[in-house]
XYZ file of C-alpha atoms in Angstrom:
568
model
C 0.000 0.000 0.000
C 1.148 3.584 -0.604
C 0.345 6.698 1.357
C -0.832 9.983 -0.119
C 2.845 10.888 -0.378
C 3.461 7.935 -2.673
C 5.707 6.161 -0.167
C 5.353 2.416 0.247
C 4.376 1.435 3.771
C 3.378 -1.715 5.595
C -0.007 -1.571 7.265
C -2.461 -3.935 8.845
C -5.255 -1.380 8.840
C -6.289 -1.124 5.198
C -7.367 2.283 3.907
C -6.555 5.217 6.110
C -9.411 7.151 7.682
C -10.967 10.043 5.791
C -10.088 13.535 6.907
C -11.885 16.799 6.473
C -10.901 19.123 3.665
C -11.491 22.128 5.881
C -8.514 23.759 7.518
C -8.735 24.819 11.125
C -8.337 28.593 11.183
C -6.884 28.563 14.681
C -3.285 27.731 15.475
C -2.806 24.051 14.777
C -1.542 22.167 17.786
C 0.320 18.882 17.461
C 1.346 16.603 20.306
C 4.264 14.344 19.414
C 4.563 11.495 21.915
C 7.524 9.136 21.840
C 8.479 5.742 23.178
C 12.241 5.353 23.065
C 14.702 2.872 24.527
C 18.059 4.030 23.154
C 17.185 7.599 22.171
C 16.595 7.096 18.430
C 12.811 7.489 18.540
C 13.159 10.497 20.834
C 15.638 12.066 18.409
C 13.343 11.491 15.444
C 10.335 12.844 17.356
C 12.252 15.989 18.303
C 13.172 16.602 14.673
C 9.521 16.250 13.673
C 8.560 18.838 16.312
C 11.166 21.212 14.891
C 9.743 20.762 11.379
C 6.186 21.193 12.612
C 6.962 24.424 14.445
C 8.794 25.733 11.388
C 5.553 25.180 9.427
C 3.435 27.162 11.866
C 2.265 24.430 14.204
C 2.286 24.801 17.949
C 3.964 21.448 18.487
C 4.906 19.845 21.792
C 7.206 16.904 22.508
C 6.381 14.497 25.340
C 7.585 11.111 26.507
C 4.757 8.583 26.751
C 5.446 8.136 30.453
C 4.573 11.798 31.052
C 0.845 11.376 30.506
C -2.058 8.958 30.831
C -4.296 7.805 27.980
C -6.943 10.217 29.312
C -4.431 13.062 28.965
C -3.585 11.979 25.431
C -7.253 11.764 24.474
C -7.639 15.478 25.239
C -5.056 16.453 22.614
C -6.142 17.984 19.297
C -3.748 15.986 17.136
C -1.605 13.027 18.173
C 1.519 11.682 16.553
C 3.152 8.714 18.261
C 6.743 7.846 17.366
C 7.922 4.627 18.957
C 10.661 2.052 18.773
C 10.258 -1.608 19.722
C 12.287 -3.017 22.600
C 13.433 -6.496 23.526
C 11.255 -9.268 22.053
C 8.500 -7.113 20.575
C 7.770 -5.047 23.685
C 7.105 -1.414 24.375
C 10.087 0.754 25.308
C 10.296 1.191 29.077
C 9.024 4.768 28.927
C 5.952 3.650 26.922
C 5.016 0.648 29.062
C 2.908 2.457 31.729
C 0.889 4.200 28.996
C 0.364 0.894 27.184
C -0.664 -0.920 30.361
C -3.378 1.650 31.034
C -4.471 1.636 27.415
C -5.448 -2.030 27.755
C -8.263 -1.235 30.179
C -9.339 2.095 28.688
C -12.990 2.803 27.909
C -14.185 1.697 24.475
C -14.608 5.241 23.104
C -11.803 6.997 24.952
C -10.163 8.230 21.726
C -13.369 8.798 19.772
C -12.711 11.321 16.963
C -9.139 12.028 18.172
C -6.962 12.460 15.040
C -3.794 10.363 15.295
C -0.965 8.792 13.336
C 1.817 6.394 14.306
C 5.392 6.225 13.060
C 7.129 3.008 14.151
C 10.844 2.307 13.901
C 12.501 -1.070 14.258
C 14.893 -3.559 12.711
C 13.495 -6.033 10.189
C 16.108 -8.583 11.236
C 13.967 -9.199 14.321
C 10.825 -11.316 14.311
C 8.608 -8.700 15.973
C 9.490 -5.881 13.608
C 7.899 -2.609 14.780
C 5.455 -4.491 17.036
C 5.186 -1.685 19.601
C 4.059 0.762 16.923
C 1.684 -1.793 15.420
C 0.120 -2.447 18.838
C -0.370 1.245 19.645
C -1.789 1.997 16.212
C -4.233 -0.903 16.459
C -5.359 -0.079 19.994
C -5.947 3.629 19.332
C -8.096 2.638 16.371
C -10.046 0.197 18.521
C -10.716 3.001 21.014
C -12.300 5.211 18.370
C -9.292 7.228 17.238
C -9.397 8.801 13.772
C -6.382 7.454 11.891
C -5.450 10.252 9.510
C -2.605 8.397 7.782
C -1.549 4.769 7.513
C 1.131 3.802 9.988
C 4.680 3.856 8.661
C 6.935 0.960 9.736
C 10.526 2.141 9.312
C 13.572 -0.064 9.257
C 16.957 1.016 10.617
C 17.329 3.376 7.656
C 14.454 5.549 8.873
C 16.579 8.672 8.311
C 16.325 8.011 4.583
C 12.803 6.595 4.360
C 10.623 8.576 6.756
C 10.942 12.007 5.168
C 8.093 11.734 2.639
C 5.728 10.255 5.212
C 6.530 13.006 7.740
C 5.963 15.677 5.085
C 2.633 14.126 4.135
C 1.644 13.729 7.780
C 2.250 17.419 8.531
C 0.287 18.437 5.445
C -2.587 16.104 6.276
C -2.844 17.094 9.933
C -3.436 20.692 8.795
C -6.661 19.558 7.116
C -7.920 17.856 10.259
C -10.672 19.359 12.361
C -9.873 18.485 15.978
C -12.327 16.694 18.217
C -15.200 18.882 19.332
C -14.306 20.740 22.533
C -16.016 19.954 25.777
C -16.156 16.209 25.262
C -14.786 14.486 28.351
C -12.870 11.269 27.645
C -14.271 8.202 29.308
C -12.061 7.100 32.171
C -10.451 3.715 32.370
C -12.895 0.879 32.821
C -10.666 -0.536 35.527
C -11.137 1.559 38.700
C -7.983 2.663 40.370
C -5.768 1.895 37.375
C -2.369 3.471 37.782
C 0.763 3.311 35.655
C 2.646 0.033 35.940
C 5.521 0.213 38.346
C 8.751 0.796 36.474
C 12.361 0.729 37.622
C 13.045 3.814 39.720
C 16.408 4.149 38.055
C 16.249 5.199 34.398
C 18.429 6.883 31.820
C 17.154 10.242 33.070
C 18.013 9.402 36.683
C 20.769 6.774 36.550
C 22.685 5.082 39.325
C 26.435 5.246 39.670
C 28.808 2.307 39.463
C 32.512 1.633 39.812
C 34.498 -1.252 38.338
C 36.028 -3.109 41.277
C 37.413 -6.075 39.363
C 38.441 -6.625 35.748
C 40.002 -9.708 34.259
C 40.767 -10.769 30.719
C 38.812 -13.876 29.746
C 40.267 -14.481 26.294
C 43.825 -15.671 25.774
C 46.371 -13.180 24.387
C 46.463 -14.970 21.017
C 42.708 -14.681 20.527
C 41.409 -12.497 17.706
C 38.892 -11.078 20.198
C 39.521 -9.422 23.537
C 36.823 -10.282 26.068
C 36.751 -8.872 29.605
C 34.915 -9.842 32.761
C 33.956 -6.785 34.828
C 32.514 -6.673 38.311
C 30.754 -3.448 39.265
C 29.640 -2.088 42.581
C 26.352 -0.366 41.788
C 24.321 2.042 43.871
C 20.539 2.011 44.138
C 18.197 0.086 41.867
C 20.973 -1.240 39.659
C 21.541 -3.951 42.251
C 17.920 -5.121 42.055
C 17.872 -7.398 39.062
C 16.991 -10.913 38.006
C 19.269 -13.185 35.975
C 18.428 -12.431 32.354
C 18.191 -8.665 32.881
C 20.686 -6.240 31.372
C 22.662 -3.307 32.690
C 22.827 -0.151 30.587
C 26.044 1.864 30.721
C 26.125 5.512 29.654
C 29.639 6.078 28.275
C 31.609 9.178 27.462
C 33.298 9.564 24.088
C 37.056 9.179 24.059
C 39.040 12.366 24.544
C 41.209 11.493 21.565
C 38.226 11.263 19.213
C 36.789 14.523 20.556
C 40.140 16.303 20.093
C 40.431 15.084 16.493
C 36.862 16.112 15.690
C 37.340 19.581 17.185
C 40.479 20.033 15.105
C 38.615 19.040 11.933
C 35.826 21.517 12.698
C 38.314 24.283 13.490
C 37.146 24.657 17.076
C 39.027 25.156 20.319
C 36.422 23.306 22.354
C 35.761 26.183 24.738
C 33.035 27.654 22.544
C 29.468 27.615 23.866
C 26.757 27.058 21.239
C 23.651 26.151 23.193
C 21.697 27.694 26.031
C 22.798 25.084 28.563
C 26.166 26.745 29.154
C 28.134 23.653 28.120
C 31.259 24.017 26.055
C 31.415 22.256 22.704
C 34.017 19.883 24.148
C 31.727 18.892 27.022
C 28.818 18.340 24.663
C 30.815 16.237 22.203
C 32.267 14.177 25.033
C 29.070 13.481 26.954
C 25.988 14.265 24.873
C 26.432 13.245 21.238
C 26.889 9.943 19.435
C 30.250 10.025 17.631
C 31.020 6.324 17.299
C 27.995 5.296 15.206
C 27.189 7.792 12.415
C 23.523 7.690 11.425
C 22.342 7.503 7.840
C 20.571 10.850 7.999
C 23.718 12.808 8.735
C 25.551 11.001 5.922
C 22.769 11.989 3.507
C 23.042 15.596 4.702
C 26.819 15.645 4.308
C 26.758 14.433 0.689
C 24.130 16.927 -0.519
C 26.759 19.406 -1.743
C 29.205 16.868 -3.149
C 29.855 16.452 -6.855
C 27.331 14.147 -8.563
C 30.042 11.583 -9.276
C 31.354 11.431 -5.691
C 31.336 7.735 -4.683
C 29.697 8.311 -1.287
C 26.976 10.495 -2.794
C 26.359 7.820 -5.407
C 26.138 5.234 -2.656
C 23.557 7.233 -0.702
C 21.478 8.003 -3.795
C 21.563 4.380 -4.949
C 19.153 3.466 -2.160
C 21.175 0.307 -1.473
C 20.842 0.194 2.309
C 23.017 -2.882 2.736
C 25.859 -1.372 0.709
C 25.624 1.864 2.693
C 25.640 0.007 6.014
C 28.670 -1.985 4.862
C 30.440 1.255 4.009
C 29.595 2.713 7.418
C 30.775 -0.400 9.256
C 33.815 0.489 11.368
C 33.692 4.194 10.509
C 33.071 6.794 13.187
C 31.808 10.336 12.708
C 35.256 11.743 12.001
C 35.904 9.089 9.321
C 32.671 10.052 7.576
C 33.534 13.762 7.703
C 37.004 13.167 6.315
C 35.686 11.060 3.436
C 32.820 13.321 2.446
C 33.876 16.885 3.176
C 37.015 18.969 3.409
C 36.777 21.770 5.973
C 33.574 23.420 4.776
C 31.336 22.005 7.481
C 29.628 24.643 9.597
C 29.779 23.317 13.169
C 26.651 25.318 14.056
C 24.752 23.228 11.494
C 26.625 19.969 11.976
C 26.518 19.515 15.741
C 22.707 19.778 16.090
C 22.476 17.029 13.437
C 24.232 14.574 15.750
C 22.120 12.092 17.652
C 22.152 11.868 21.442
C 24.843 9.592 22.852
C 23.311 6.152 23.223
C 23.747 3.925 26.205
C 25.084 0.421 25.639
C 23.377 -2.505 27.335
C 25.039 -5.725 28.467
C 23.425 -8.949 29.618
C 24.176 -9.390 33.305
C 26.461 -12.372 33.918
C 25.821 -12.755 37.644
C 23.160 -13.746 40.160
C 22.034 -11.709 43.183
C 21.894 -14.938 45.191
C 25.466 -15.863 44.330
C 27.136 -12.493 43.917
C 25.479 -10.095 46.341
C 25.594 -6.437 45.345
C 28.144 -6.909 42.579
C 26.928 -6.893 38.993
C 29.045 -8.866 36.508
C 29.371 -8.048 32.800
C 31.015 -9.929 29.914
C 32.269 -7.398 27.361
C 33.964 -7.894 24.013
C 36.347 -5.003 23.388
C 36.279 -3.194 20.068
C 39.693 -1.894 19.070
C 41.298 -1.558 15.637
C 43.230 0.768 13.354
C 41.771 2.204 10.159
C 42.611 5.156 7.937
C 45.666 5.913 10.064
C 43.661 6.301 13.261
C 43.050 4.162 16.340
C 39.429 3.238 16.902
C 37.767 1.825 19.971
C 34.223 0.964 20.950
C 32.433 3.851 22.618
C 31.531 1.790 25.677
C 34.018 -1.085 25.665
C 36.869 1.434 25.553
C 35.151 3.557 28.185
C 34.791 0.545 30.501
C 38.457 -0.351 30.163
C 39.473 3.204 30.992
C 37.030 3.365 33.904
C 38.394 0.089 35.258
C 41.943 1.442 35.191
C 41.109 4.814 36.730
C 38.280 3.657 39.048
C 36.131 6.373 37.499
C 32.468 6.316 38.488
C 30.027 5.807 35.640
C 26.297 6.185 35.079
C 24.251 2.989 34.766
C 20.646 1.844 34.978
C 18.950 -1.564 34.896
C 17.033 -2.856 31.890
C 14.627 -5.558 33.056
C 13.999 -8.324 30.566
C 10.449 -9.300 29.763
C 10.398 -13.052 29.124
C 14.131 -13.768 29.347
C 14.080 -15.109 32.907
C 14.401 -18.541 34.454
C 11.169 -20.539 34.749
C 9.140 -19.914 37.897
C 9.107 -23.681 38.454
C 12.665 -24.557 39.450
C 12.125 -28.177 38.385
C 11.855 -27.118 34.718
C 14.766 -28.170 32.504
C 16.509 -25.369 30.590
C 18.456 -25.460 27.328
C 20.761 -22.450 26.933
C 22.246 -21.589 23.523
C 24.867 -18.845 23.736
C 27.940 -18.592 21.499
C 30.646 -16.031 22.269
C 29.650 -13.365 24.766
C 26.124 -14.760 24.462
C 27.172 -16.989 27.349
C 26.837 -14.030 29.753
C 23.210 -14.415 30.912
C 23.608 -18.188 31.134
C 26.488 -17.810 33.555
C 24.005 -15.850 35.677
C 21.340 -18.528 35.183
C 23.695 -21.306 36.281
C 24.936 -19.420 39.326
C 21.337 -18.759 40.340
C 20.296 -22.379 39.796
C 23.268 -23.638 41.789
C 22.657 -21.470 44.864
C 18.881 -21.959 44.786
C 19.373 -25.712 44.352
C 16.968 -25.800 41.427
C 15.858 -29.323 40.591
C 15.637 -28.858 36.825
C 18.421 -29.994 34.515
C 20.699 -27.533 32.709
C 22.107 -27.917 29.191
C 24.491 -25.318 27.754
C 25.461 -25.102 24.072
C 28.441 -22.793 23.656
C 30.601 -22.030 20.655
C 33.258 -19.731 19.265
C 35.952 -19.804 16.617
C 38.639 -21.632 18.581
C 38.629 -23.495 21.868
C 42.019 -22.564 23.310
C 41.859 -18.765 23.243
C 38.099 -18.292 23.172
C 36.343 -20.672 25.573
C 34.924 -18.111 27.964
C 34.558 -19.145 31.609
C 35.976 -22.570 30.792
C 37.118 -23.319 34.348
C 33.751 -22.302 35.781
C 31.759 -24.362 33.289
C 33.878 -27.444 33.908
C 33.497 -27.012 37.664
C 29.727 -26.700 37.287
C 29.791 -29.953 35.331
C 31.804 -31.659 38.052
C 29.411 -30.373 40.724
C 26.404 -31.678 38.826
C 24.890 -28.234 38.203
C 25.569 -28.302 34.468
C 24.093 -31.594 33.342
C 25.135 -31.288 29.733
C 27.673 -29.175 27.852
C 27.827 -29.138 24.050
C 30.690 -27.246 22.413
C 31.153 -26.021 18.853
C 34.461 -24.385 17.924
C 33.925 -23.602 14.276
C 37.521 -23.347 13.079
C 39.207 -26.114 15.062
C 38.538 -28.708 12.353
C 38.367 -28.861 8.580
C 34.630 -28.264 8.331
C 33.029 -25.427 10.284
C 30.772 -26.501 13.142
C 28.329 -24.176 14.894
C 25.945 -24.515 17.837
C 23.044 -25.056 15.436
C 24.915 -28.066 14.041
C 25.170 -29.497 17.564
C 21.408 -29.064 17.961
C 20.866 -31.197 14.867
C 23.501 -33.771 15.848
C 22.014 -34.208 19.316
C 18.480 -33.856 18.024
C 17.113 -36.987 19.678
C 18.024 -35.701 23.126
C 16.938 -32.160 22.289
C 13.503 -33.472 21.335
C 13.310 -35.541 24.521
C 14.038 -32.431 26.617
C 11.473 -30.387 24.673
C 8.876 -33.116 25.071
C 9.539 -33.062 28.801
C 8.711 -29.346 28.980
C 12.187 -27.801 28.800
C 12.514 -24.051 28.220
C 14.911 -22.882 25.493
C 16.914 -19.658 25.662
C 19.021 -18.106 22.908
C 21.494 -15.248 23.353
C 23.872 -13.849 20.765
C 24.116 -11.815 17.573
C 20.811 -11.441 15.740
C 22.024 -13.648 12.886
C 21.922 -16.670 15.216
C 18.149 -16.502 15.752
C 17.026 -17.853 12.336
C 19.780 -20.497 12.394
C 18.571 -21.858 15.738
C 14.956 -21.726 14.525
C 15.857 -23.848 11.511
C 17.804 -26.332 13.620
C 14.934 -26.782 16.087
C 12.447 -27.178 13.246
C 14.690 -29.884 11.763
C 14.748 -31.663 15.141
C 10.959 -31.555 15.455
C 10.547 -32.925 11.938
C 13.244 -35.619 12.181
C 12.730 -36.796 15.766
C 9.179 -35.686 16.456
C 7.677 -36.982 13.228
C 6.060 -33.620 12.556
C 5.262 -32.012 9.250
C 6.947 -28.645 8.615
C 3.652 -26.919 9.390
C 3.178 -28.739 12.701
C 6.819 -28.127 13.646
C 6.340 -24.407 13.009
C 3.165 -24.380 15.097
C 4.971 -26.241 17.893
C 7.716 -23.590 18.055
C 5.123 -20.818 17.972
C 3.271 -22.410 20.878
C 6.544 -22.621 22.817
C 7.070 -18.908 22.222
C 3.527 -18.144 23.321
C 4.051 -20.125 26.528
C 7.332 -18.329 27.238
C 9.290 -21.557 26.741
C 11.313 -20.309 23.764
C 12.813 -16.847 24.274
C 15.668 -14.923 22.735
C 17.967 -12.084 23.684
C 19.625 -11.155 20.393
C 21.446 -7.992 19.388
């Protein structure tokens, strides 16, 4: 389906609602509400507000946790911009709003004009689910959908522009809901926002690295560290399977090089907050991961035959992402522009500095107030410069200097141990994907859980890369880890991965599944479809199922919370 702007969108709603051709003579108000986990949706929403105000709107920007559905239903025009978090869930700051929306009165949003812009990553199964759910529910509650929902992939900087332009034009033709109509209150008396973690990105805890040890051998092609943090406040209140978000600071070296390129001293003050440019670049802006929108902006004035401009205009997202891989903001500037970049224009184009989240590798029962992380360091040289991961480099520096850092917990939704401790668990976690399963096993050992534990772990080579080898072998000896399946892909002629082990040991895998075992997967997002295919093969080969029945079986496991993933 295409919108009035001619842009192809995915929608489950059919034809968008009709809107009035009459233009409201009064000042047009627009409330832009966002649900954001890493800051991307908030950034996009703020840019839309800027565009709206430039076109004469009186636009406001609000986080979804700042108002109730009843508050939202009183707005003249609603635009919701939301990301999807975890396994198809609402971002944390949208969850209280969503919880209340479930019990809202049937006509709460009657005649309220609204539109939804969803952003996500199509590599995940529940692509843009949070936006889909909000769009559907507002329609069910009587809202007037003025434009079909747009589901944006990770290249939303390049694909959302036409839809946003059309949305702003269309909202001007909308006659707001008649004044004086009081929204019906929630049908559930006493409904209040769901309790959320007290510690958030806006009000983080502090933490200090008290122990750091290198897990990988010196000859490994990856450098993996085990960190133990002493955390204040809510950060200590977690369950195995949760994550800890770390808010890093950009490296001083990268900031110095960027300031030099822009011709700045660093002591200049651009904004109204009184911060110097150096402080802002160090603590507020994302420099390690350039976004597609800023690349598109930078190439606008380049010659038509410039290779990067050609790449952007080709529309080949994969090729553009491959080009961006490993490049930071300074690399992009150096390869697209000389010294003609106006810092007053460039700096506001930068996105807010994102936090980085890490699966917690410890258990409160076993490890007290310390929170353990398993972190793969990013460090390499390219284009004559040293590069390091924004957060992995920050953690190493903080460990050496004992510098306090800002952190906050990210509770998982389904990715927790079964409530019934007698349930068997199968854990599939190659590389640093082992982190949450170390926490699971430590929890199961101390709690004396009766269920069996099976870990499938893999990496490129056994000798330098078997993370927590001593601990896993000890857990085997102690009877906590009932089964350990290893797959070191490059230690033999043919490559072997954890999904191959699933197939090889399919008879036992099926027996565990038939007995009610829960399956957990953690690792890079490319592992998810590979594990799906391996489990389907097991169900077909050892369960005698047709492909359709095998698919339904996996779907039922997901619905029961017996098959969950934490992929990144």
